[in-house]
XYZ file of C-alpha atoms in Angstrom:
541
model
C 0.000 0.000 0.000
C 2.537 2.144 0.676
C 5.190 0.607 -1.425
C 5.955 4.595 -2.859
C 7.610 5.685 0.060
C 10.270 2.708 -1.037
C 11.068 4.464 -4.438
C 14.541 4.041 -5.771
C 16.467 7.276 -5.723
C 17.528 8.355 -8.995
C 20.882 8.128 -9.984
C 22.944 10.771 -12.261
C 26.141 9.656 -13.794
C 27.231 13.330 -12.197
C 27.467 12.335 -9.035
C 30.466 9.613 -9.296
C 34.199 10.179 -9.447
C 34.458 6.998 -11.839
C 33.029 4.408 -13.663
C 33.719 1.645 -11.054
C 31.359 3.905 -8.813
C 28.855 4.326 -11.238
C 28.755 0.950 -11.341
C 28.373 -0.229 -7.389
C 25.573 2.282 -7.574
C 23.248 1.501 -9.740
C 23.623 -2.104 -8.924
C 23.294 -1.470 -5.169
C 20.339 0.728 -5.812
C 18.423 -0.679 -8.954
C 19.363 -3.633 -9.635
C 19.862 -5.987 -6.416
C 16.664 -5.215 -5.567
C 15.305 -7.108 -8.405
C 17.228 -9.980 -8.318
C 16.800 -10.270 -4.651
C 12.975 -10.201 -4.422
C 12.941 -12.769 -7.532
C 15.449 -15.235 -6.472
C 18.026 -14.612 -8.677
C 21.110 -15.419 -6.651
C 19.491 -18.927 -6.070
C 19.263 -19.673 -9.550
C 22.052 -17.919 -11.358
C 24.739 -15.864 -9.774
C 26.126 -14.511 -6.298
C 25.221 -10.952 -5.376
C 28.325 -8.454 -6.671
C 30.175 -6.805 -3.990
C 32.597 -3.696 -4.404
C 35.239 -6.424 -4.478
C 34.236 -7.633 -7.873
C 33.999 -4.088 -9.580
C 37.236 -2.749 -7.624
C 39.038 -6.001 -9.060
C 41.888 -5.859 -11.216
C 41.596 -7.079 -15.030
C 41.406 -11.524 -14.262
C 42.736 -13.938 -17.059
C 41.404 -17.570 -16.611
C 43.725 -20.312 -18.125
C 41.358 -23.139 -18.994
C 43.488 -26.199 -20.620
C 43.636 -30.322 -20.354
C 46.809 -31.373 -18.600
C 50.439 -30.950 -19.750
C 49.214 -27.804 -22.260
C 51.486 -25.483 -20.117
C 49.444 -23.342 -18.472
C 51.681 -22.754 -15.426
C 54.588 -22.342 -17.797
C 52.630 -19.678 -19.613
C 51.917 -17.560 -16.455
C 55.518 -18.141 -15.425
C 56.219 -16.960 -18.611
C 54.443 -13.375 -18.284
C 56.250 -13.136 -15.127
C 59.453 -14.273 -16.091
C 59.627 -15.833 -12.856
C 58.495 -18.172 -10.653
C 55.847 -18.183 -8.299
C 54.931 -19.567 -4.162
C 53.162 -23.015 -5.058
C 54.145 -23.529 -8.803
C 54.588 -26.691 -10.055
C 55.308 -27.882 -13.585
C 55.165 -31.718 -15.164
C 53.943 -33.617 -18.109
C 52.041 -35.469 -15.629
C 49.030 -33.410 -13.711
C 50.914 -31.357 -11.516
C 47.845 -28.502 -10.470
C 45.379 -29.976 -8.691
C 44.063 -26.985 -8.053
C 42.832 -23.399 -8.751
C 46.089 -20.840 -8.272
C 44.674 -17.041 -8.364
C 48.092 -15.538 -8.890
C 47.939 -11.878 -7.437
C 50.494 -8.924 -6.461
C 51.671 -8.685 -2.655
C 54.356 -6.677 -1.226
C 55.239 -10.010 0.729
C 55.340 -13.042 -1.454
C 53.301 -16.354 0.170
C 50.109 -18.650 0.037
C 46.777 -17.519 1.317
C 44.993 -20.716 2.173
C 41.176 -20.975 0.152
C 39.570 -20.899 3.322
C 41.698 -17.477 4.558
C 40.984 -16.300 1.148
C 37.480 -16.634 0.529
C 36.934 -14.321 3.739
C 39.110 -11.605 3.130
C 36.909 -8.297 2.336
C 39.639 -6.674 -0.286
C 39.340 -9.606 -2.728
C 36.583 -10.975 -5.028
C 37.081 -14.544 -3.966
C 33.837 -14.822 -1.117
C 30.793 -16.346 -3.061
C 33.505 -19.162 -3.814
C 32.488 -20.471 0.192
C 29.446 -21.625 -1.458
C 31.325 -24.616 -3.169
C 32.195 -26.321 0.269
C 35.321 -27.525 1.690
C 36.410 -29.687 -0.799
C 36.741 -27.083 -3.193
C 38.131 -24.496 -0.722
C 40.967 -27.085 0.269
C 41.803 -27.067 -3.467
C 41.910 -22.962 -3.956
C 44.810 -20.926 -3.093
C 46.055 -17.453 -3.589
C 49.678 -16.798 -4.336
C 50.962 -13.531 -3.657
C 53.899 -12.520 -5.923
C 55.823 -9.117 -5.905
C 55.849 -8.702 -9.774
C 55.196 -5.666 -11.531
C 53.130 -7.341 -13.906
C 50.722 -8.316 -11.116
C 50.042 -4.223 -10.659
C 47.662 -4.592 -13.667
C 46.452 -7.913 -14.036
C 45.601 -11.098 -12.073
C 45.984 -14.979 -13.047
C 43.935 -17.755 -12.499
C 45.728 -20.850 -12.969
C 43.587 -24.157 -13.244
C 43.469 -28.082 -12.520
C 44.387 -29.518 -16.072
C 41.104 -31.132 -17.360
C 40.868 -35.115 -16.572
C 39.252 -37.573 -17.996
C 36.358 -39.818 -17.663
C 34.558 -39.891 -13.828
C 38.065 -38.685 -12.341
C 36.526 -35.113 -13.825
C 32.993 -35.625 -12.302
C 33.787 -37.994 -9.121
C 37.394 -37.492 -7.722
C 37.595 -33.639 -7.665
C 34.462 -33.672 -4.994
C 33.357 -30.489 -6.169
C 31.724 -29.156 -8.715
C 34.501 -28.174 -11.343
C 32.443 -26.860 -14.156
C 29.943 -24.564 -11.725
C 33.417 -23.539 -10.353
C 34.584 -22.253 -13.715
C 31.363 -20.369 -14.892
C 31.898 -18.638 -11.672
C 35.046 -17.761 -13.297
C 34.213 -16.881 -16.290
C 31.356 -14.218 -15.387
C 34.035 -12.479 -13.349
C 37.228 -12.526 -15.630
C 38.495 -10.114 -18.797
C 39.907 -12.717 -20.998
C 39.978 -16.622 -20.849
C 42.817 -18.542 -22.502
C 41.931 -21.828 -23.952
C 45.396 -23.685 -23.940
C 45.821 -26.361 -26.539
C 49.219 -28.850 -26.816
C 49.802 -29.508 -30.763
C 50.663 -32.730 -29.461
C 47.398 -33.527 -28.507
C 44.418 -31.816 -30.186
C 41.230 -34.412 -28.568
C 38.825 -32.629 -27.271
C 37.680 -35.005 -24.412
C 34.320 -35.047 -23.373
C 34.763 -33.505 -20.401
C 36.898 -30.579 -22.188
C 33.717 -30.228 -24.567
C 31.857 -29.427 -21.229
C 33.910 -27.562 -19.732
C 34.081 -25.382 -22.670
C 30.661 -25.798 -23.615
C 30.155 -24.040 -20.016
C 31.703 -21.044 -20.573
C 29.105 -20.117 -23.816
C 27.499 -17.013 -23.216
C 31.682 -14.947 -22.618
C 32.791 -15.777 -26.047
C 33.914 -12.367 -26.697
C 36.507 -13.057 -23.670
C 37.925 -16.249 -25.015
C 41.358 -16.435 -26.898
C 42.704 -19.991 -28.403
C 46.745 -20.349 -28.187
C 48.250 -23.557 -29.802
C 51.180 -23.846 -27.542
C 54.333 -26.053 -28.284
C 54.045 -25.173 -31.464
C 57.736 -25.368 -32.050
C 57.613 -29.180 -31.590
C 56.220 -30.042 -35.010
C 57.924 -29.145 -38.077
C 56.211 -26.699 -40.679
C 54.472 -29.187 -42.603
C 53.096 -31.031 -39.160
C 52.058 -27.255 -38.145
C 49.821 -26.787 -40.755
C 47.764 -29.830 -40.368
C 47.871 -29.603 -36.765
C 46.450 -25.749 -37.203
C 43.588 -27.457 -39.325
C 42.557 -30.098 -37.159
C 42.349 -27.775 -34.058
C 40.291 -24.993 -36.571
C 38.030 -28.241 -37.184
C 37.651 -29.684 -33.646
C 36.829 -26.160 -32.177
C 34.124 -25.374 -34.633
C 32.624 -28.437 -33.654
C 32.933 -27.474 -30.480
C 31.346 -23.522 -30.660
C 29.260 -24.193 -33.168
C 29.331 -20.497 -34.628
C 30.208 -19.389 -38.108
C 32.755 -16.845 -37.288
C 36.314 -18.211 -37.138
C 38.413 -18.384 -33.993
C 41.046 -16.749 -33.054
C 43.678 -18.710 -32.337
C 47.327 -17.628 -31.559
C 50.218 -20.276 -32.183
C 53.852 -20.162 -30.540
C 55.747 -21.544 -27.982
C 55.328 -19.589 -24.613
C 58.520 -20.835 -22.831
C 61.709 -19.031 -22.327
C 63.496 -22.456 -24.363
C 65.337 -22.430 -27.534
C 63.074 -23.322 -30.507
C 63.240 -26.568 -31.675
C 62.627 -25.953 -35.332
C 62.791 -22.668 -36.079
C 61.264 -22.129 -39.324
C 57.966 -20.355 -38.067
C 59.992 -18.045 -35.817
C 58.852 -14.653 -37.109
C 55.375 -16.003 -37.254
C 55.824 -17.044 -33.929
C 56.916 -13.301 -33.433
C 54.393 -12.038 -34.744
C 51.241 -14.523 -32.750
C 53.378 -13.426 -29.606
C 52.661 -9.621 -30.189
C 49.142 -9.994 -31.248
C 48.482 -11.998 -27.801
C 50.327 -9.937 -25.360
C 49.076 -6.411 -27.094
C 45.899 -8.162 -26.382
C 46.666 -8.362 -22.514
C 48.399 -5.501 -22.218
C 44.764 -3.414 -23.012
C 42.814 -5.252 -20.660
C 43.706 -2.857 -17.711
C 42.127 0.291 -19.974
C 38.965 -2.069 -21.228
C 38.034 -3.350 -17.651
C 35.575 -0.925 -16.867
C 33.892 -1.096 -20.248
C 34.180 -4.946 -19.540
C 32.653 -4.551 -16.025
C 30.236 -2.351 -17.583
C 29.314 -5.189 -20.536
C 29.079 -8.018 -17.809
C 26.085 -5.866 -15.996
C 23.953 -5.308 -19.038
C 24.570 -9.172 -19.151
C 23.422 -9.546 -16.051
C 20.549 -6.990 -15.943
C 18.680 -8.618 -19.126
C 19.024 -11.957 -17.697
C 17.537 -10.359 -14.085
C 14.668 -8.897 -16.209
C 13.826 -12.573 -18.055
C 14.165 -14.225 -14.590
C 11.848 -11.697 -13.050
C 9.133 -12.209 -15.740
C 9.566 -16.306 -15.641
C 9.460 -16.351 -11.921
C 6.039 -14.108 -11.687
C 4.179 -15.696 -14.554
C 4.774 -19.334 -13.080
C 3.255 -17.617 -9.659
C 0.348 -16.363 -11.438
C -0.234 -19.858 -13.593
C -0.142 -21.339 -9.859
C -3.870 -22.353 -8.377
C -4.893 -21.430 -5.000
C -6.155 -24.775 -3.327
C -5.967 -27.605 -4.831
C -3.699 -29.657 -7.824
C -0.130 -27.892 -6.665
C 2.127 -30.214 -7.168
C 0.607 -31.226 -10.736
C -0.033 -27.906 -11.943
C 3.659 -27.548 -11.180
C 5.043 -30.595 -12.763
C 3.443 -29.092 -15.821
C 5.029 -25.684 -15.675
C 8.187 -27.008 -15.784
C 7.825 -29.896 -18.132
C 6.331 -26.696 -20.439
C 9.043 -24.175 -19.576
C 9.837 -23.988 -23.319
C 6.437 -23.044 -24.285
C 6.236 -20.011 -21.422
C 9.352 -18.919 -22.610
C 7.832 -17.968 -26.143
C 4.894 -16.638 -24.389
C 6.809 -14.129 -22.401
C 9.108 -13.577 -25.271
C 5.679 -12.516 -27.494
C 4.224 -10.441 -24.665
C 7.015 -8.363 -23.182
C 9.015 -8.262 -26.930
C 12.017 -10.528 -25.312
C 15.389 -11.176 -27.414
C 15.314 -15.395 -27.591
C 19.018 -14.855 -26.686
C 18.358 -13.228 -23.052
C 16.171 -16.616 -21.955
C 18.659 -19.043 -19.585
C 19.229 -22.358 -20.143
C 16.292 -24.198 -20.413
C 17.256 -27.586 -18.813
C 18.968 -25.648 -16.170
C 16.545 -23.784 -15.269
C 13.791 -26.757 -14.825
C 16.068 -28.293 -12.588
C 16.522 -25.217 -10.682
C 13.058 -24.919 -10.250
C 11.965 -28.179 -9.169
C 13.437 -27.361 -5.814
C 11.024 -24.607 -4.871
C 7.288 -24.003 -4.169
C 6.121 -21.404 -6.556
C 3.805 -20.001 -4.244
C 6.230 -18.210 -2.718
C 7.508 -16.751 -5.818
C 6.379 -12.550 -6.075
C 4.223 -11.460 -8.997
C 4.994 -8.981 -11.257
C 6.563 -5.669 -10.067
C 6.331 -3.262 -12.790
C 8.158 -0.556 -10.663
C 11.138 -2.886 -10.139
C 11.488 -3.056 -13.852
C 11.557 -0.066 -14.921
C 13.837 0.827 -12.851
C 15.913 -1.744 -14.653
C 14.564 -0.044 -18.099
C 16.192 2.926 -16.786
C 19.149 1.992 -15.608
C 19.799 0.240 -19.627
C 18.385 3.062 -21.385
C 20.129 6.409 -19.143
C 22.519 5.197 -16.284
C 24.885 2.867 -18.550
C 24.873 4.917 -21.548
C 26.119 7.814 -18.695
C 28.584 5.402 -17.509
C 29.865 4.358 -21.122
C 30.398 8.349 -22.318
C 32.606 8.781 -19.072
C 35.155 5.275 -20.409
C 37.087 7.125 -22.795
C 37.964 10.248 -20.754
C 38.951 8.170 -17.355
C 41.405 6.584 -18.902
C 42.616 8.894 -21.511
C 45.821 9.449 -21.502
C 47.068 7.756 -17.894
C 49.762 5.734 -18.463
C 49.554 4.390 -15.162
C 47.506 1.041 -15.748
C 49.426 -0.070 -18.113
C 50.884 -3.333 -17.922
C 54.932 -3.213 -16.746
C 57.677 -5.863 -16.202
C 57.728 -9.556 -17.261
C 57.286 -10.095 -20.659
C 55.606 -7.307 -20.958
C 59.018 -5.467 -21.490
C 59.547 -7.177 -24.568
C 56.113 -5.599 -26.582
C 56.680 -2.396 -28.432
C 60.668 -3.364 -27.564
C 62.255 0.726 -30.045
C 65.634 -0.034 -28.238
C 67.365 -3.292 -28.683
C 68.322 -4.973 -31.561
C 66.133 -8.085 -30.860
C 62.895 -5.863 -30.354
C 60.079 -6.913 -32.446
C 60.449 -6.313 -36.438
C 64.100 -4.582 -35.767
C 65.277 -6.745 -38.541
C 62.571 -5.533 -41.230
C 61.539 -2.405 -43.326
C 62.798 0.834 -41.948
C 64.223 -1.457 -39.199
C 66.514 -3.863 -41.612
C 69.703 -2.296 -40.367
C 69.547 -0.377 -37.435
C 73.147 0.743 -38.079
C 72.002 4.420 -38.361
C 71.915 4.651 -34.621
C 74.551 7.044 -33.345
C 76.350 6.013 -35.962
C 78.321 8.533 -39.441
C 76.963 5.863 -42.012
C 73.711 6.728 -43.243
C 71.222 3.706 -43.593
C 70.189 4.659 -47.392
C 73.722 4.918 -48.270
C 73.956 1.851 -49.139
C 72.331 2.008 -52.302
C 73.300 5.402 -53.046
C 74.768 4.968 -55.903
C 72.029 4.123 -57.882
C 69.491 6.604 -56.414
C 71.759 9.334 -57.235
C 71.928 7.857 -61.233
C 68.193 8.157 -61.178
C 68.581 11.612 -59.730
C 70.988 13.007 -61.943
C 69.218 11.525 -65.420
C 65.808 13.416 -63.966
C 67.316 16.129 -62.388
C 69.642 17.851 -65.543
C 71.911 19.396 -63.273
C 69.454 21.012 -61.725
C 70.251 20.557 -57.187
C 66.122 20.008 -56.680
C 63.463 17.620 -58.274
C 60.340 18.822 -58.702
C 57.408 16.927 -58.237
C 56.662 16.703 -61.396
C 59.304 15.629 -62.331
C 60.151 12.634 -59.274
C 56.489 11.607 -59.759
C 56.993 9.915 -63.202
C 59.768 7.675 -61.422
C 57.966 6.945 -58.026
C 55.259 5.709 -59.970
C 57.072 2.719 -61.508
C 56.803 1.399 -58.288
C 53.113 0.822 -59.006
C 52.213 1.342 -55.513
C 49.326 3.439 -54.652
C 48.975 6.849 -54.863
C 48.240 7.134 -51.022
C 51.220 5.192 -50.132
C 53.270 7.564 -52.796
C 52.023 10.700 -51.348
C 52.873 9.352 -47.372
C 56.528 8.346 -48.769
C 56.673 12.069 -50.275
C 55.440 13.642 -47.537
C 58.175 12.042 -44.840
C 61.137 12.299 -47.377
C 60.543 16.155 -47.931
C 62.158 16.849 -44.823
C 62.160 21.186 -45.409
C 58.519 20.694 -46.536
C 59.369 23.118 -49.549
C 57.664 20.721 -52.709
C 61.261 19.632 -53.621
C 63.266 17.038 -52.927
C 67.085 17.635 -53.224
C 70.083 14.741 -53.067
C 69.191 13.310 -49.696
C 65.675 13.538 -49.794
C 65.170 11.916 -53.283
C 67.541 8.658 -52.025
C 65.136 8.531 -49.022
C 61.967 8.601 -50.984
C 63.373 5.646 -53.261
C 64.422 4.033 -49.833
C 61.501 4.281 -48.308
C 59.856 3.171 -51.853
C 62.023 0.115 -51.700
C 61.070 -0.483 -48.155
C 57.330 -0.673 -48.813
C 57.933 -3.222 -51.959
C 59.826 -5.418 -50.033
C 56.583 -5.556 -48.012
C 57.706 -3.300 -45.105
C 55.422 -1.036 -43.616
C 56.011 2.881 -43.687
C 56.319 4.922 -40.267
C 54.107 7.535 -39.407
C 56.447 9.681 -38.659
C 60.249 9.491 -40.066
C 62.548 7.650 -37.799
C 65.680 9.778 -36.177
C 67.774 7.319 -38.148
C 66.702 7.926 -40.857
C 66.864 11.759 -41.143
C 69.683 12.368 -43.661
C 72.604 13.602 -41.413
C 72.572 17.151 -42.502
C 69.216 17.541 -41.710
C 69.644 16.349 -38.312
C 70.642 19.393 -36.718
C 68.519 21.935 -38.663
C 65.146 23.276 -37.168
C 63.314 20.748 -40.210
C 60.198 18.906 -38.826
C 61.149 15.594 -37.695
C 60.445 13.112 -34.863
């Protein structure tokens, strides 16, 4: 009756320092209410705390045994860590959240799960005999500043998966996976089967595909030939497996500090390396737009659950026939499912797993389920249609520009390497010889002579090429005219439409560079400033 003097506060985007607190808000305020008067944590997920939107960026490695998933965390750390153990036989037998502390040790599961700082509490809810398997190793790496690891039991086979763990290892792993910025699925091209229980435990993680990443690792076993085929029998077994039509990503290389053992694919190893760890490196400047995707996620499922849950109370009779009215609710789940989805205009996608869900619900008396609470839901409506889109337009500024959640130390130092000569491409394009550093010797020098021949046929004694008349030769390189006018553009240095001696051999350089399937700079490399530029006030980085 007087359910009005409960109305939500509004909430304005203006009021909050940050996106995190946008976030803890609106949930707090609009949407816990929901999925607390509806039963939601019963059925689907925990309650969110401030712990799980204050969390750093979480990466999940998900893999059968022997696929190297310790190695690989070692790996980004470039060190070891308190409780690590590596094997070709199953050496983690449990979960390993791998997490910065100024002093290094093991946090027991039980000690962790009640600590208020971390994320780790709704895990209690799996018992003892998961808790006794869950750990927290604290490691003083640099790396750990912007990210957290979760290293997992290698997947077994047969009833040792189901039976011998004594917990629930799949519901263990969705937990995961709602919580986490990026899961790695680690494959060994020794071994491509995809056991059953693999299938299910990747099958349970549908629903986060956009935070899954593939990585063939051990790549470096196989020769080139046995690389290929191996690379087409994974593509095969995972589509199989996701059953969508877009392609998977998947990353190949060896992600051990060993020497290769054939070497052929080591640039494209390179290159997969790069891709990955770019990857990682932006996950500390995407978490809140990932925290942020996660609770529309969860609001639209809230929403569906609230409209199931009150339209199998009102389909309940008062007196008499209970238990059989309610056997037939749930045997015809599927059929009020299209029913709500026709009256409330519901995407099929935003439904929860049938099966699930019946099993869920033979456990309770509908009864005591609520009816319908149109106030609750739009408040939900208004928290998707004004409070998120608030929270989305304030991502880009928060983070603009801060260099300070960026990703530092391990391997990590390696990515974007400008200053040794082992960095990443220092041995191509504008890179081939990085000889010009510090150094008298000019890096187009060496084929001077023939880019002066060129200039002095065009040039008729003249000390500056037009453009008309350099055109007519740049074009015989039959690259594009945008890629022409970007070469022309970094080679005349003094920006006066001419390009003298110097600037003429650079052009052709740089010319040479792209055909040889380089890629040109943005801006011109020190190096390659001709060296009496160098000191003049001409535009150059």
């Amino acid at each position: 009756m007087f359910s009005w003097m409960n109305k939500t506060k509004e909430v304005h985007h203006e009021c909050f320092d940050t996106v995190v607190e946008g976030l803890k808000s609106i949930y707090k305020y609009k949407m816990f209410p929901l999925e607390q008067h509806y039963l939601f944590h019963e059925f689907h997920s925990p309650p969110l705390n401030d712990a799980d939107f204050d969390a750093k960026p979480l990466i999940l490695l998900v893999g059968q045994y022997s696929t190297g998933k310790t190695t690989f965390i070692k790996y980004l750390l470039e060190r070891d860590f308190p409780g690590m153990r590596i094997g070709p036989e199953p050496t983690t037998d449990r979960f390993i959240a791998v997490m910065y502390g100024e002093k290094e040790g093991v946090i027991p599961g039980n000690a962790l799960v009640m600590d208020p700082k971390k994320q780790f509490k709704p895990l209690s809810t799996f018992g003892n005999a998961f808790l006794n398997r869950f750990q927290c190793s604290m490691v003083k790496s640099p790396v750990l500043k912007g990210i957290s690891v979760i290293d997992t039991p290698g997947i077994l086979a047969g009833e040792k998966q189901r039976i011998d763990r004594g917990y629930d290892f799949i519901g263990v792993l969705q937990w995961f996976a709602e919580r986490v910025d990026r899961i790695i699925l680690l494959f060994d091209a020794h071994k491509l089967d995809i056991s059953d229980e693999f299938k299910r435990s990747i099958e349970a993680l549908r629903g986060h595909d956009d935070k899954i990443k593939i990585v063939l690792n051990k790549a470096d076993m196989i020769n080139p030939q046995q690389l290929m085929r191996v690379y087409g029998a994974l593509m095969w077994s995972l589509g199989k497996v996701f059953q969508t039509p877009e392609v998977v990503r998947v990353y190949i290389g060896s992600f051990w500090d060993q020497p290769l053992r054939f070497d052929s694919n080591k640039q494209l190893f390179e290159d997969e390396t790069q891709d990955l760890f770019k990857d990682l490196q932006c996950l500390p400047r995407n978490s809140a737009l990932r925290k942020l995707n996660d609770l529309i996620k969860r609001a639209r499922l809230a929403k569906v659950h609230a409209y199931i849950i009150s339209e199998l109370k009102k389909e309940m009779p008062n007196i008499f026939g209970k238990e059989n009215k309610k056997r037939d609710l749930i045997k015809n789940l599927p059929h009020l499912y299209r029913k709500i989805q026709q009256q409330y205009s519901v995407s099929q996608g935003d439904f929860p797993d049938v099966k699930k869900m019946q099993e869920h619900l033979s456990k309770y008396d509908f009864n005591k389920f609520h009816s319908i609470k149109p106030r609750m839901l739009e408040e939900i409506d208004s928290m998707l249609g004004s409070d998120i889109a608030q929270l989305m337009a304030m991502v880009p500024n928060e983070y603009c520009g801060d260099s300070d959640i960026d990703i530092r130390g391990g391997i990590f130092e390696n990515v974007g390497d400008n200053l040794s000569p082992f960095g990443y491409r220092r041995g191509e394009g504008i890179m081939a010889d990085i000889g010009g550093y510090g150094e008298v010797d000019w890096i187009v020098n060496k084929d001077r002579s023939s880019y002066d021949n060129i200039f002095d046929r065009l040039s008729n004694n003249n000390p500056k090429l037009s453009g008309s008349m350099a055109k007519e030769e740049l074009l015989k390189s039959k690259l594009p005219n945008t890629v022409l006018g970007k070469i022309w553009r970094l080679a005349d240095i003094d920006q006066d439409g001419f390009l003298d001696r110097d600037e003429f051999a650079l052009a052709m350089y740089l010319v040479n560079v792209k055909l040889d399937g380089g890629d040109i700079p943005r801006d011109l490399p020190d190096h390659l400033v001709p060296p009496f530029k160098k000191n003049s006030s001409y535009p150059h980085d």
